[in-house]
Amino acid sequence: AKSYQSGLVFEGGAGGLTKTKPNTGVKTAAGAVDDERPKTTPAGPVAARLAGRKGLPVDVAFDAPFPTTPGLVSRDYQTGDGAYVLVAAAKGPLKKVVSDKIFAADGKYGSYGAPADVRLAKSENRGDGDEVFEYTFVALTPARRGVRT
């Protein structure tokens, strides 16, 4: 339990390799009772109250394509596809804020070191303020080998 709280997770393997837990910035707002939520909710509507800037509550709602954990990670374990909520200060263009947060050493894909050769492959503005970014990058495996995704 202490290793989970510190951000280190045991992954097993030779030499007891550990990896860092990604820092998505998701924090439950004070007063929100997250213990009442089931451990995993089915695909569909998800709502949560998060702590925003200066601890102010921010309500988040979205349609999850797969079952969702209390940390707001939605994943299909059969295909490996997934989606998650990312909280970051909006300082600068959205593409830069998103890529800087996701591809940092403590980001979603930085478990064994910051990803390399990060490239924006596609950007789509869907209207209503929604934008979709598709990236290619090289992530490191526990053996420190690069894998292009």
Coordinates of C-alpha atoms in Angstrom, one line a residue:
A1 CA 0.0 0.0 0.0
K2 CA 2.8 2.4 0.8
S3 CA 4.5 1.8 -2.6
Y4 CA 1.2 2.6 -4.3
Q5 CA 0.8 5.9 -2.4
S6 CA 4.4 6.8 -3.2
G7 CA 3.7 6.4 -6.9
L8 CA 5.8 3.3 -7.4
V9 CA 4.2 0.0 -8.5
F10 CA 5.9 -3.4 -8.4
E11 CA 5.7 -5.0 -11.9
G12 CA 7.6 -8.2 -11.1
G13 CA 10.1 -9.6 -13.4
A14 CA 13.9 -9.9 -13.1
G15 CA 15.4 -7.7 -10.5
G16 CA 12.1 -6.5 -9.1
L17 CA 11.5 -3.8 -11.7
T18 CA 9.3 -1.0 -10.6
K19 CA 7.6 1.7 -12.6
T20 CA 6.0 5.0 -11.7
K21 CA 2.3 5.5 -11.6
P22 CA 1.3 8.0 -14.2
N23 CA 0.5 11.5 -13.0
T24 CA -2.8 12.3 -14.8
G25 CA -3.6 15.2 -12.4
V26 CA -6.9 13.6 -11.4
K27 CA -7.7 14.3 -7.7
T28 CA -11.1 13.9 -6.1
A29 CA -12.6 17.1 -4.8
A30 CA -12.9 17.5 -1.0
G31 CA -16.3 16.3 0.2
A32 CA -16.8 14.0 -2.8
V33 CA -17.5 10.5 -1.6
D34 CA -15.6 8.4 -4.1
D35 CA -15.8 5.3 -1.9
E36 CA -19.5 5.0 -2.9
R37 CA -18.5 4.4 -6.5
P38 CA -18.0 0.8 -7.5
K39 CA -14.3 -0.1 -8.2
T40 CA -15.1 -0.3 -11.9
T41 CA -18.2 1.0 -13.7
P42 CA -19.5 -0.4 -17.0
A43 CA -19.0 1.5 -20.3
G44 CA -21.4 4.4 -20.7
P45 CA -22.0 7.7 -18.8
V46 CA -19.4 8.6 -16.1
A47 CA -19.6 11.6 -13.8
A48 CA -17.1 12.7 -11.1
R49 CA -16.3 15.7 -9.0
L50 CA -12.6 16.6 -9.2
A51 CA -10.4 19.1 -7.4
G52 CA -9.6 22.0 -9.8
R53 CA -7.4 25.0 -9.3
K54 CA -7.1 26.1 -5.7
G55 CA -9.2 23.0 -4.7
L56 CA -12.4 24.3 -6.2
P57 CA -14.7 21.4 -7.4
V58 CA -14.9 20.7 -11.1
D59 CA -17.6 18.4 -12.4
V60 CA -16.5 16.1 -15.2
A61 CA -18.9 14.0 -17.3
F62 CA -18.3 11.9 -20.4
D63 CA -19.3 8.8 -22.2
A64 CA -16.7 6.1 -21.5
P65 CA -16.1 3.7 -24.4
F66 CA -15.0 0.9 -22.0
P67 CA -15.4 0.0 -18.3
T68 CA -14.0 2.9 -16.1
T69 CA -11.9 2.8 -12.9
P70 CA -12.3 5.3 -10.0
G71 CA -9.1 7.0 -11.4
L72 CA -11.1 7.8 -14.5
V73 CA -9.2 5.4 -16.8
S74 CA -11.4 3.6 -19.3
R75 CA -9.8 0.5 -20.9
D76 CA -10.7 -2.5 -23.0
Y77 CA -8.3 -5.2 -21.6
Q78 CA -8.9 -7.4 -24.6
T79 CA -7.6 -4.9 -27.3
G80 CA -5.5 -2.6 -25.1
D81 CA -7.5 0.4 -26.3
G82 CA -8.2 3.0 -23.7
A83 CA -9.0 6.6 -22.7
Y84 CA -8.4 8.6 -19.6
V85 CA -9.0 12.0 -18.0
L86 CA -6.1 14.3 -17.9
V87 CA -6.0 17.4 -15.7
A88 CA -3.4 20.1 -16.5
A89 CA -3.0 23.8 -16.3
A90 CA -4.0 25.4 -19.6
K91 CA -0.8 27.5 -20.2
G92 CA -0.3 27.8 -23.9
P93 CA -1.8 26.1 -27.0
L94 CA -3.9 23.0 -26.1
K95 CA -1.7 20.7 -28.3
K96 CA 1.4 21.6 -26.4
V97 CA -0.2 21.4 -23.0
V98 CA -1.6 17.9 -23.8
S99 CA 1.6 16.5 -25.3
D100 CA 3.8 18.0 -22.6
K101 CA 1.7 16.4 -19.9
I102 CA 1.1 13.0 -21.5
F103 CA 4.7 12.5 -22.8
A104 CA 6.5 13.7 -19.6
A105 CA 8.6 11.2 -17.6
D106 CA 5.8 11.1 -15.1
G107 CA 3.1 11.0 -17.8
K108 CA 0.9 8.2 -19.0
Y109 CA 3.6 6.7 -21.3
G110 CA 6.7 7.5 -19.2
S111 CA 6.7 4.5 -16.8
Y112 CA 10.3 3.6 -17.8
G113 CA 11.5 7.0 -19.0
A114 CA 10.1 9.8 -21.1
P115 CA 9.0 8.8 -24.6
A116 CA 11.1 9.8 -27.5
D117 CA 10.5 10.9 -31.1
V118 CA 7.0 12.3 -30.2
R119 CA 5.2 13.4 -33.3
L120 CA 1.7 14.8 -33.9
A121 CA 0.3 12.5 -36.6
K122 CA -3.2 13.9 -36.9
S123 CA -5.3 16.7 -35.3
E124 CA -9.0 17.0 -35.7
N125 CA -11.3 19.8 -34.5
R126 CA -14.8 18.3 -34.0
G127 CA -16.6 21.5 -33.1
D128 CA -18.0 22.5 -29.7
G129 CA -14.4 23.0 -28.5
D130 CA -13.6 19.3 -28.9
E131 CA -10.2 18.5 -30.4
V132 CA -8.7 15.0 -31.1
F133 CA -4.9 14.6 -31.3
E134 CA -3.2 11.4 -32.6
Y135 CA 0.5 11.0 -31.8
T136 CA 3.2 8.5 -32.7
F137 CA 6.1 8.0 -30.2
V138 CA 8.7 5.6 -28.9
A139 CA 8.0 4.3 -25.4
L140 CA 10.5 2.4 -23.3
T141 CA 9.8 -1.2 -22.1
P142 CA 11.0 -2.5 -18.7
A143 CA 14.1 -3.8 -20.5
R144 CA 14.7 -0.2 -21.7
R145 CA 14.0 -1.1 -25.3
G146 CA 12.2 1.4 -27.5
V147 CA 8.8 0.5 -29.0
R148 CA 7.1 2.7 -31.6
T149 CA 3.4 3.2 -31.0

